[in-house]
mmCIF file of C-alpha atoms in Angstrom:
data_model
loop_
_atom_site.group_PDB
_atom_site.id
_atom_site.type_symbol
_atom_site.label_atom_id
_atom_site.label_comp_id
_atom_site.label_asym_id
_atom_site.label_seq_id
_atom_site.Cartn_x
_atom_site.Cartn_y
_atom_site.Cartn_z
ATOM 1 C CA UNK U 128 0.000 0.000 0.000
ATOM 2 C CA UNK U 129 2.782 2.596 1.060
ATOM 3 C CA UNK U 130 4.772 1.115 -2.033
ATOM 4 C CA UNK U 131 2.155 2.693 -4.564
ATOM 5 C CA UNK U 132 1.909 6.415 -2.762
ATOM 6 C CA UNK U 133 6.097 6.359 -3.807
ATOM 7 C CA UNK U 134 6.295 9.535 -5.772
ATOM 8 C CA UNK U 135 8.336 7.256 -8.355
ATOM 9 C CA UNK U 136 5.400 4.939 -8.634
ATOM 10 C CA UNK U 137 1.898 6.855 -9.368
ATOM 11 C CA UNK U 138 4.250 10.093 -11.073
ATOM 12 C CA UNK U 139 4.553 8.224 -14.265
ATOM 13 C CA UNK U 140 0.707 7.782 -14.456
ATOM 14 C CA UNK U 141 -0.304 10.862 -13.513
ATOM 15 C CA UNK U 142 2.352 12.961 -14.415
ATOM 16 C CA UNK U 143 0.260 15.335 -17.175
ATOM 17 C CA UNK U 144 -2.562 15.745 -14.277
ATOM 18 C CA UNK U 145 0.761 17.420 -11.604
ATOM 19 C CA UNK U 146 2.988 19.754 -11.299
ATOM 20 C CA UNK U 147 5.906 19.250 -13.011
ATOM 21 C CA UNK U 148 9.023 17.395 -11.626
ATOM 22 C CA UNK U 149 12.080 15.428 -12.069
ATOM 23 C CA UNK U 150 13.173 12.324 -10.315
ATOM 24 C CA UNK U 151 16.498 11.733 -9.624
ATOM 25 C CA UNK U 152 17.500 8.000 -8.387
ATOM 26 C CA UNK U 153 19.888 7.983 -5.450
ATOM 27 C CA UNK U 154 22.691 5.689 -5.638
ATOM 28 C CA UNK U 155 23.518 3.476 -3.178
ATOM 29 C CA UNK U 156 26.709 5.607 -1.659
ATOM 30 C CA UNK U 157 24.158 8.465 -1.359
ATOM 31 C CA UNK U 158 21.711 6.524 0.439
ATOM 32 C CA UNK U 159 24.543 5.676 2.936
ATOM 33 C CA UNK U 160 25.522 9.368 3.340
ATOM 34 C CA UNK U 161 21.989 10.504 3.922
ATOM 35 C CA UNK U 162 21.524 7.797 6.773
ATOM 36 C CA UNK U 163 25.105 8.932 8.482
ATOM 37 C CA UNK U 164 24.778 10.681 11.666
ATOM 38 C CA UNK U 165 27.852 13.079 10.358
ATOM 39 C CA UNK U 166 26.833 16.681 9.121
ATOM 40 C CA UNK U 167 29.398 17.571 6.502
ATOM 41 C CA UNK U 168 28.123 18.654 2.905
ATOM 42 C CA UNK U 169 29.795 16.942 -0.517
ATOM 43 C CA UNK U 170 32.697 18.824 -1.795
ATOM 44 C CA UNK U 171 30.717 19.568 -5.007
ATOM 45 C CA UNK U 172 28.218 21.125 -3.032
ATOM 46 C CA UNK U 173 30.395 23.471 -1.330
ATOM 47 C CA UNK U 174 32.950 24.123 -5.129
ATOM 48 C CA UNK U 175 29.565 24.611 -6.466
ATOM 49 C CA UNK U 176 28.433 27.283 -3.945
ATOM 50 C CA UNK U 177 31.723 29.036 -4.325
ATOM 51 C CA UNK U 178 31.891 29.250 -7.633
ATOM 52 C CA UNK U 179 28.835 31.128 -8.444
ATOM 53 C CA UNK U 180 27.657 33.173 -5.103
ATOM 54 C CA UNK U 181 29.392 33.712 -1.766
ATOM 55 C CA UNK U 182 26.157 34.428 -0.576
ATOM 56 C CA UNK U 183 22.766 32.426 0.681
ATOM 57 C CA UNK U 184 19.494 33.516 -1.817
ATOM 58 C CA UNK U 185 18.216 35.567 0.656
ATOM 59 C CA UNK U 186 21.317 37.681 0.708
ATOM 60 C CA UNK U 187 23.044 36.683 3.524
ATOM 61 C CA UNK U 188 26.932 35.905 3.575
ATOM 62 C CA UNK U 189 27.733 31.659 3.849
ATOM 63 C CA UNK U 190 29.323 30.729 6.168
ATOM 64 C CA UNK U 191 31.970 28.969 6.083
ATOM 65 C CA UNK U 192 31.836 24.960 5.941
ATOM 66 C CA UNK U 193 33.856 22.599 8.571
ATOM 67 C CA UNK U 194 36.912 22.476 6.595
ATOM 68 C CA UNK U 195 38.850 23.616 9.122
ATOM 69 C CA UNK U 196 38.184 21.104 11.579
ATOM 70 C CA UNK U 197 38.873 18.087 8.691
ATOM 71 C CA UNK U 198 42.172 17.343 10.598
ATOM 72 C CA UNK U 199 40.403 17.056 13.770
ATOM 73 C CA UNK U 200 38.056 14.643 12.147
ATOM 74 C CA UNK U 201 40.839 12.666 10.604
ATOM 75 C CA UNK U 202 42.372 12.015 13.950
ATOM 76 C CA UNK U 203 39.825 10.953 15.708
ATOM 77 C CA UNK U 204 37.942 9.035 13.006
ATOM 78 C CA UNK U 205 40.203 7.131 11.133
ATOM 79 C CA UNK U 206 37.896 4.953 8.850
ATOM 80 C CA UNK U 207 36.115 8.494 7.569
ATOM 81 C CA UNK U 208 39.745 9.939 5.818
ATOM 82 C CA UNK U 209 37.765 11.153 2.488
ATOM 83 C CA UNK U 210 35.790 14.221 2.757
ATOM 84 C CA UNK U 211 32.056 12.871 0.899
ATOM 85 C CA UNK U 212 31.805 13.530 -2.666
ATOM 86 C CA UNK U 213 29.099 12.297 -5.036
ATOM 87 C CA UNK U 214 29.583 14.182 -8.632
ATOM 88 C CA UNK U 215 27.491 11.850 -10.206
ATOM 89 C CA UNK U 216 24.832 12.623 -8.575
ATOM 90 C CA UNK U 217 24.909 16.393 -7.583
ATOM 91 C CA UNK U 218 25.470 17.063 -11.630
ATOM 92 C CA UNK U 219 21.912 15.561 -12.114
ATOM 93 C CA UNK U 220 20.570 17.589 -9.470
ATOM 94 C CA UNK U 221 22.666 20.887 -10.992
ATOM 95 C CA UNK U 222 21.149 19.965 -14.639
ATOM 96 C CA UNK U 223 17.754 20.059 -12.574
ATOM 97 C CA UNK U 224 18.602 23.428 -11.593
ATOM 98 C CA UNK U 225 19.792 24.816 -14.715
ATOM 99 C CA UNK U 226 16.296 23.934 -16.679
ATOM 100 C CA UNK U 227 14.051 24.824 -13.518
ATOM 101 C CA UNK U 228 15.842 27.765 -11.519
ATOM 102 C CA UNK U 229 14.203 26.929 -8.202
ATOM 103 C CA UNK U 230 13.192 23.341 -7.413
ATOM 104 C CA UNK U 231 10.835 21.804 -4.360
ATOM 105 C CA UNK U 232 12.575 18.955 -2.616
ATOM 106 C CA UNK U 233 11.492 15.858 -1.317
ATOM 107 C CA UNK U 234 12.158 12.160 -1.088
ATOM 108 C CA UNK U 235 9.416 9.009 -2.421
ATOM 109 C CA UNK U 236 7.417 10.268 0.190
ATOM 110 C CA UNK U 237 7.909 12.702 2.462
ATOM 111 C CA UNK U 238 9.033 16.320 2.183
ATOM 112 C CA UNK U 239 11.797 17.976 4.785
ATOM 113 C CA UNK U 240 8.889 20.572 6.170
ATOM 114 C CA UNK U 241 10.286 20.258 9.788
ATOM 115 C CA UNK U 242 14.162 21.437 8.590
ATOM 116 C CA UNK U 243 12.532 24.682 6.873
ATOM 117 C CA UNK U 244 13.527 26.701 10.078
ATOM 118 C CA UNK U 245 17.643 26.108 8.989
ATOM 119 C CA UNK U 246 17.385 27.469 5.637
ATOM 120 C CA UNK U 247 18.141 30.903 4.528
ATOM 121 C CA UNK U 248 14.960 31.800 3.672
ATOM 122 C CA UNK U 249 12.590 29.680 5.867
ATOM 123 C CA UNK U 250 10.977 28.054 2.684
ATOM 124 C CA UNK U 251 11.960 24.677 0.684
ATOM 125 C CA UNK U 252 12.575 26.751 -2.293
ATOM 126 C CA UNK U 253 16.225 25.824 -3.348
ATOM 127 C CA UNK U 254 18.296 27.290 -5.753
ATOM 128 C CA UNK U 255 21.505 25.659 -5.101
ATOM 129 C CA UNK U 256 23.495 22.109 -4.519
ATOM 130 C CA UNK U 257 24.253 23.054 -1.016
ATOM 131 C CA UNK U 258 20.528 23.917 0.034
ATOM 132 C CA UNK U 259 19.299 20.829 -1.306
ATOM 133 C CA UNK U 260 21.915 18.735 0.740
ATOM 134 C CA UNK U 261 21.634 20.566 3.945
ATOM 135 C CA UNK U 262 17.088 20.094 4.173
ATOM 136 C CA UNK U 263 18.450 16.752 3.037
ATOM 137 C CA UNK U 264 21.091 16.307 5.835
ATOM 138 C CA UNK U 265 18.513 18.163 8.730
ATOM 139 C CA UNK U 266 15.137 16.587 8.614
ATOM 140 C CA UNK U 267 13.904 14.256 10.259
ATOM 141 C CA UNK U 268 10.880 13.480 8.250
ATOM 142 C CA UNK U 269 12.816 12.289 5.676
ATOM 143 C CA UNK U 270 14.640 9.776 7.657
ATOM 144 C CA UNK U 271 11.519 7.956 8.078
ATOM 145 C CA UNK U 272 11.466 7.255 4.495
ATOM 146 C CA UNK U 273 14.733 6.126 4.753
ATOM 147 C CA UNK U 274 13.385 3.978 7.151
ATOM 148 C CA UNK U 275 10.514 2.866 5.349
ATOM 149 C CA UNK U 276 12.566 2.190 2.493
ATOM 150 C CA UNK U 277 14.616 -0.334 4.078
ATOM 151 C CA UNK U 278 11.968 -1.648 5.688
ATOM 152 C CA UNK U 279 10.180 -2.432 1.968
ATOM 153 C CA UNK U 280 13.822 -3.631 0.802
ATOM 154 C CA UNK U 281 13.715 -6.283 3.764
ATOM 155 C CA UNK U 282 10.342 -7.237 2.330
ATOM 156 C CA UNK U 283 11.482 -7.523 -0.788
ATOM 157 C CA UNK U 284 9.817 -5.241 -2.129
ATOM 158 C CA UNK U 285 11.127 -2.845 -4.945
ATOM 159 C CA UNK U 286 10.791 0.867 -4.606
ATOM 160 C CA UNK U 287 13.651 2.675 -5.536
ATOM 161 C CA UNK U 288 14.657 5.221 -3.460
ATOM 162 C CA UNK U 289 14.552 8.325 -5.453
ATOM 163 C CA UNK U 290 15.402 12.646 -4.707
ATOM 164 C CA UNK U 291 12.028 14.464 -6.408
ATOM 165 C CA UNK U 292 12.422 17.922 -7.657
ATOM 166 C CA UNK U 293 9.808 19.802 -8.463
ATOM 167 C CA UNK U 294 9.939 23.123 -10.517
ATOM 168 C CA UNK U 295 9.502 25.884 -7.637
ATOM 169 C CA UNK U 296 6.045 27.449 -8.231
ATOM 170 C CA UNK U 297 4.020 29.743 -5.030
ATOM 171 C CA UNK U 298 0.928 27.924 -4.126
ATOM 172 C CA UNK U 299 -2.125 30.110 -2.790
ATOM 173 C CA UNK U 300 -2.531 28.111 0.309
ATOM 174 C CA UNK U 301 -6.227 28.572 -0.287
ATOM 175 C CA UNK U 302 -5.978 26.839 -3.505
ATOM 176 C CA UNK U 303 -4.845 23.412 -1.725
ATOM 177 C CA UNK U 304 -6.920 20.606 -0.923
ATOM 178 C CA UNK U 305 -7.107 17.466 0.899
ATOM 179 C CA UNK U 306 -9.144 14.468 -0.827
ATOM 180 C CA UNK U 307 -10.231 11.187 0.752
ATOM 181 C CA UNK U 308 -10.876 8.083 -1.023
ATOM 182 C CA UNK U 309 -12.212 5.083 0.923
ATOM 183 C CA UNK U 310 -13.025 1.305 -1.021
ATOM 184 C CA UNK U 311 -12.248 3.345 -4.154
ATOM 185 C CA UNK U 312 -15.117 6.128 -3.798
ATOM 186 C CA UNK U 313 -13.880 9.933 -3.399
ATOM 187 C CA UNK U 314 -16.150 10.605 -0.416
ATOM 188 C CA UNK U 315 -14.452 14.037 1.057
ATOM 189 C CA UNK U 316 -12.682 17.132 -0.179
ATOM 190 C CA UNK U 317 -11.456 19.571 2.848
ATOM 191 C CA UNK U 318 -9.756 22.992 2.422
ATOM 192 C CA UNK U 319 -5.989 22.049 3.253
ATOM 193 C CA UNK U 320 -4.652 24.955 5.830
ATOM 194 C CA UNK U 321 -7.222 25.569 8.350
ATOM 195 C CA UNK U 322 -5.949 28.571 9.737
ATOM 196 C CA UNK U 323 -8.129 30.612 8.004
ATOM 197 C CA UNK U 324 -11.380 31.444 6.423
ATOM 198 C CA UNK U 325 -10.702 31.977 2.445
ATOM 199 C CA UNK U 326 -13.917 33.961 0.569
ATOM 200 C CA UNK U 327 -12.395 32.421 -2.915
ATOM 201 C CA UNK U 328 -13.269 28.932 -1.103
ATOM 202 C CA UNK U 329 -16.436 29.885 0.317
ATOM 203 C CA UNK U 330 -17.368 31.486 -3.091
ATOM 204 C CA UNK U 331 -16.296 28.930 -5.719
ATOM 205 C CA UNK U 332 -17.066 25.876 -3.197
ATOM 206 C CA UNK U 333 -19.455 24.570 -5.919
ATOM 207 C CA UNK U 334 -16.962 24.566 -8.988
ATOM 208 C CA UNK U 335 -14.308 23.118 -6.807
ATOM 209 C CA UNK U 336 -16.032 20.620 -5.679
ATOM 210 C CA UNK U 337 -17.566 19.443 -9.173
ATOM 211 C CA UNK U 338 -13.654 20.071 -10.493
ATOM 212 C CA UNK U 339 -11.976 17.660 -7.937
ATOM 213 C CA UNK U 340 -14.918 15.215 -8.944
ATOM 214 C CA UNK U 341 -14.123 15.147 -12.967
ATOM 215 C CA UNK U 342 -10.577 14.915 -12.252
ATOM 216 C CA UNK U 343 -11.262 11.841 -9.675
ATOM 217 C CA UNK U 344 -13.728 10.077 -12.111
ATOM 218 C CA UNK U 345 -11.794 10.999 -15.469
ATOM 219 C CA UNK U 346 -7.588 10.016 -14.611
ATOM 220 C CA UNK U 347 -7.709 8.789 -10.821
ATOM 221 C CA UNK U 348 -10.193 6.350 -10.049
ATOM 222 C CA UNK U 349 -9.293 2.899 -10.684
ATOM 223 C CA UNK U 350 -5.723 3.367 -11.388
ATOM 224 C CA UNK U 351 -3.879 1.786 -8.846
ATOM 225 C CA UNK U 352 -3.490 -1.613 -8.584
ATOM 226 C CA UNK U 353 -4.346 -2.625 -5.399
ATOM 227 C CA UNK U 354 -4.715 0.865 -3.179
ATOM 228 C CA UNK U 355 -8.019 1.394 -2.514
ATOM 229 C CA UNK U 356 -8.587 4.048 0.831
ATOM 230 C CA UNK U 357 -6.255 6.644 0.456
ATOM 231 C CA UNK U 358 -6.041 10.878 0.428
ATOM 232 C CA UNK U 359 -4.431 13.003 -2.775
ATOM 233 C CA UNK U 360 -3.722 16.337 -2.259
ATOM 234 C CA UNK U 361 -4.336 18.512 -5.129
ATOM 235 C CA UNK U 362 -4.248 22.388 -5.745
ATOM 236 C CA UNK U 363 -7.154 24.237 -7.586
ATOM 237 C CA UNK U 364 -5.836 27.933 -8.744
ATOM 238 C CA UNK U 365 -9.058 28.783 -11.497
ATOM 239 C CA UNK U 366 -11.873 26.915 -13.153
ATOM 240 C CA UNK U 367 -11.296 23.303 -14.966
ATOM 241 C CA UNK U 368 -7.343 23.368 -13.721
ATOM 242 C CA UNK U 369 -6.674 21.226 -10.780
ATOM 243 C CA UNK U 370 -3.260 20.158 -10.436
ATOM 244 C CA UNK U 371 -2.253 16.572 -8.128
ATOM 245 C CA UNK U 372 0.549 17.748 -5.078
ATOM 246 C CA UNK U 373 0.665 14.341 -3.709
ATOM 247 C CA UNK U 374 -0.714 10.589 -2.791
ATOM 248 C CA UNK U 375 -0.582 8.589 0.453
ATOM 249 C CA UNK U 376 -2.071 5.945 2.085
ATOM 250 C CA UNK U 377 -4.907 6.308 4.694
ATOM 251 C CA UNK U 378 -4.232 5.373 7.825
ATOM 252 C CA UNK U 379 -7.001 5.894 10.440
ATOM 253 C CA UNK U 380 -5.765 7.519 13.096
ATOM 254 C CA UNK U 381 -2.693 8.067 11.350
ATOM 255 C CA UNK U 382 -3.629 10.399 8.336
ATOM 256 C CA UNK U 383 -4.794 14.135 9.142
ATOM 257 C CA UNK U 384 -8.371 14.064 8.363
ATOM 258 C CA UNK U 385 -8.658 18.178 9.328
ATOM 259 C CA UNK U 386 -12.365 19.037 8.818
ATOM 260 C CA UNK U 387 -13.618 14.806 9.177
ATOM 261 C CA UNK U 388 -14.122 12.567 11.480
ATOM 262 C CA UNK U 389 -12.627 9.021 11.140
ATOM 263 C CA UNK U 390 -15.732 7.877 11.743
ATOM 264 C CA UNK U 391 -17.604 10.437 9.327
ATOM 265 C CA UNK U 392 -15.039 8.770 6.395
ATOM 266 C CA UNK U 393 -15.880 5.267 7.002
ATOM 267 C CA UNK U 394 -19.790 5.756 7.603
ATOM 268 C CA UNK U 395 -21.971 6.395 4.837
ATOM 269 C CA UNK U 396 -22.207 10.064 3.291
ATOM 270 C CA UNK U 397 -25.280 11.511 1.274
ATOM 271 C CA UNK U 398 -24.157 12.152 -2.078
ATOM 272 C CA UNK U 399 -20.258 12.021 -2.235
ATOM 273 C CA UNK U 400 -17.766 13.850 -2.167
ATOM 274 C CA UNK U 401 -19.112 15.709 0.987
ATOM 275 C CA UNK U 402 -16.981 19.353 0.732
ATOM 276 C CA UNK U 403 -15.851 21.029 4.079
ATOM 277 C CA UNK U 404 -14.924 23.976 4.543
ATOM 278 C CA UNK U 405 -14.199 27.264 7.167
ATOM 279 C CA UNK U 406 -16.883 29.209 6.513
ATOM 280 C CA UNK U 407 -16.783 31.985 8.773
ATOM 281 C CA UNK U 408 -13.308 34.008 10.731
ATOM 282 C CA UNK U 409 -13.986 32.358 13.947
ATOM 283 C CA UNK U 410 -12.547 29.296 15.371
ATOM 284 C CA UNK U 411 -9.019 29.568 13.214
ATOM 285 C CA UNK U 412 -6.394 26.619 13.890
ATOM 286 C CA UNK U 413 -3.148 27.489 14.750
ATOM 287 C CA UNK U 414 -0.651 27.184 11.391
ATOM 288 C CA UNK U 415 0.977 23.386 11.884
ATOM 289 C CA UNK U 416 3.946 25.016 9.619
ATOM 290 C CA UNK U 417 5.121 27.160 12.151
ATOM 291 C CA UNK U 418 5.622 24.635 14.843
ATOM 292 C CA UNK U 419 9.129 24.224 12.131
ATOM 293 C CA UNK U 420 10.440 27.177 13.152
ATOM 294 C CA UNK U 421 12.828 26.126 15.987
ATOM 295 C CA UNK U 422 13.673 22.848 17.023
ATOM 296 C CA UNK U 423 11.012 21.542 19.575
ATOM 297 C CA UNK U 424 13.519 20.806 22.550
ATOM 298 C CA UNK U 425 14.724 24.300 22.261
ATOM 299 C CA UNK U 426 11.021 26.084 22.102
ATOM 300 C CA UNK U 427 10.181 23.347 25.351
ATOM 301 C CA UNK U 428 13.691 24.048 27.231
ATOM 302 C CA UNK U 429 12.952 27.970 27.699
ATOM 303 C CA UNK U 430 9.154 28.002 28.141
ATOM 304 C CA UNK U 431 10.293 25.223 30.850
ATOM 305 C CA UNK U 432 13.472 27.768 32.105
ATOM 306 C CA UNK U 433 11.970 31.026 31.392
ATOM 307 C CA UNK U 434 13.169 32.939 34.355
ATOM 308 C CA UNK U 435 16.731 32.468 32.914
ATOM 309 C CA UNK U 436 18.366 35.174 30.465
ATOM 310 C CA UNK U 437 18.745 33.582 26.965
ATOM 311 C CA UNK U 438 22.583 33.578 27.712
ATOM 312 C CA UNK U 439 22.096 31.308 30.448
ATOM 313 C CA UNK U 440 19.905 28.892 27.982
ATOM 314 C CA UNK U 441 22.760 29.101 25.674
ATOM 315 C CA UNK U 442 25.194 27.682 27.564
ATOM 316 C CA UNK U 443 23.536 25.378 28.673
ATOM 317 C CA UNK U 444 22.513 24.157 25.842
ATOM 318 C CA UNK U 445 25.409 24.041 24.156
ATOM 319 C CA UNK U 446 27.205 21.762 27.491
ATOM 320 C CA UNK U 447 24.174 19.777 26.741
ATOM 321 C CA UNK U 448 25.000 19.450 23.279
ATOM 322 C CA UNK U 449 28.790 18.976 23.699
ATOM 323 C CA UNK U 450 28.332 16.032 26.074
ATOM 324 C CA UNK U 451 25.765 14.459 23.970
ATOM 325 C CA UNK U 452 26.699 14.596 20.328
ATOM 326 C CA UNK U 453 30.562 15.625 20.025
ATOM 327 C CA UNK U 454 31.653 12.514 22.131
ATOM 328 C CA UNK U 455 30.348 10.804 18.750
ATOM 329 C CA UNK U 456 31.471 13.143 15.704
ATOM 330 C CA UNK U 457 32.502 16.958 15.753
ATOM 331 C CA UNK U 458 29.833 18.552 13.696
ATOM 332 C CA UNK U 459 30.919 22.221 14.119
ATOM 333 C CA UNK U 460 28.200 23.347 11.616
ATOM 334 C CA UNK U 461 25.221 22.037 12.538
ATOM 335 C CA UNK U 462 25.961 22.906 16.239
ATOM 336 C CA UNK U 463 25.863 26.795 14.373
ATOM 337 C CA UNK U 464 22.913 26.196 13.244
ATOM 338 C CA UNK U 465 21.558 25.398 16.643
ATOM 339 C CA UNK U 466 23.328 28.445 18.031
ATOM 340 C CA UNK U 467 21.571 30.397 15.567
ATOM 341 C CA UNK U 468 18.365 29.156 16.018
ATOM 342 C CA UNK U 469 18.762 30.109 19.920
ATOM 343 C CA UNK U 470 19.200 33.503 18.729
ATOM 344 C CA UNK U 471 16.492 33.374 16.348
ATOM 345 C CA UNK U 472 14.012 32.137 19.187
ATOM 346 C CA UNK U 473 15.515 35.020 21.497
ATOM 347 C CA UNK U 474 14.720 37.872 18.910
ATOM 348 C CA UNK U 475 10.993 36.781 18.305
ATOM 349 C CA UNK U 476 10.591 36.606 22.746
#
């Protein structure tokens, strides 16, 4: 079931109904490096940057990479003598780049939403090598489907593990929409960020709804082999053009359901798809994106400590860090980025 919601399996047969993309397959060495506790980005990546920009997108200066600390690493690691290096690889991703400008990023299933906070500019647009590998190297979403796809490779069951890249495009959140399909009906379509009430959704609920339907009963329905209850997220930006984001299983009590019930999916519904949406500005849901922003043990460790100055958290945190992580690997720049993302959290207090 999870096998068939791999980006590299339903993208070839519904690739004229989505936004565009490019799949790139990840070698084996790759693989390996992604699943490696170290933080140090391939040397391409770091040429690459140099070579065209000294600076992030955003404008701000890079900083500089752990190259200084290499002999430190050689010393104490002596199996890990080669800095990591994959030209194959990053050149596909670069090509990628070239055609598209500014890609999306994701692996066969998930996307790195919860490493958003350590890029320059907050977002999973990327523009270069070293972007890409860093939301690569930080999130912890997409170890999962590392997980899961040696987990299906135990099984013995083939899914190749593959980097997607889609061409960068800015989505109206209140174009985006969550559909469920259970024993291969399409019985729900829910507005898909529910921190707000949209007029363009209240206004246009009818054509949405009877859009999402066509494009269900015309290219969707019946397609997949053997999945028969799960959600596809799709995005709806003017009449008779609905575009699919995404497919996964559904997993009660798993799967967001936003607007439904469990219970309200699996019971019987009078004349499907039902359509939910917020239809007045009053009980808004917080923004689940924003709970990215800063690491979660940082955001708990000073509501928990709040009577101490943020220089006092600091420290701490970074003795906390030292005697937890460095006794494994050095890993000078990610420990910046948690530095940084203390001051981040102390200039929004």
């Amino acid at each position: 079931m999870i096998a068939e919601c791999s980006f590299s399996v339903w993208y070839p047969l519904f690739g004229k109904e989505s936004l565009e993309a490019v799949t790139v397959p990840i070698p084996d060495e790759v693989m390996a490096y992604l699943e490696h506790e170290s933080f140090r980005l391939p040397v391409e990546a770091r040429n690459y940057s140099k070579s065209c920009s000294s600076r992030w997108s955003d404008g701000t200066l890079v900083l500089p990479n752990d190259n200084d600390d290499v002999h430190l690493d050689q010393a104490q690691f002596t199996n890990d003598l080669s800095e990591p290096s994959y030209p194959m690889f990053s050149n596909q991703i670069k090509d990628v780049l070239n055609e598209f400008g500014a890609v999306f990023v994701k692996l066969n299933w998930s996307a790195p939403l919860d490493a958003a906070w350590v890029a320059p500019t907050k977002t999973l647009r990327c523009t270069t090598l070293e972007e890409i590998y860093l939301l690569l190297k930080s999130s912890d979403r997409l170890v999962k489907d590392l997980n899961q796809l040696q987990s299906l490779k135990d099984k013995k069951v083939n899914v190749p593990p593959c980097l997607v890249l889609k061409k960068w495009r800015e989505i109206n959140p209140c174009t985006e929409f969550r559909c469920f399909v259970i024993n291969g009906e399409l019985v729900g379509i829910c507005q898909r960020d529910l921190s707000q009430y949209y007029l363009y959704i209240e206004t246009e609920k009818y054509d949405i709804r009877q859009d999402i339907k066509s494009l269900f009963h015309e290219r969707i329905k019946k397609r997949f082999e053997s999945l028969t209850n799960y959600v596809f997220d799709v995005i709806r930006h003017k009449k008779d053009h609905v575009k699919i984001i995404d497919f996964s299983p559904y997993v009660p009590g798993s799967t967001k359901t936003l607007l439904f019930m469990k219970e309200e999916l699996n019971g019987p519904i009078f004349n499907p798809p039902e359509f939910r949406l917020i239809g007045e500005n009053v009980a808004i849901q917080p923004n689940n994106a924003s709970t990215f922003c800063i690491p979660r043990e940082i955001n708990e460790f000073y509501q928990t400590n709040s009577s101490q100055s943020m220089m006092d958290i600091i420290q701490q945190v970074t003795w906390c860090y030292l005697s937890c992580h460095l006794r494994r690997k050095p890993n000078n720049f990610k420990f910046s980025l948690l530095l940084t993302s203390c001051m981040s959290l102390n200039d929004s207090i």
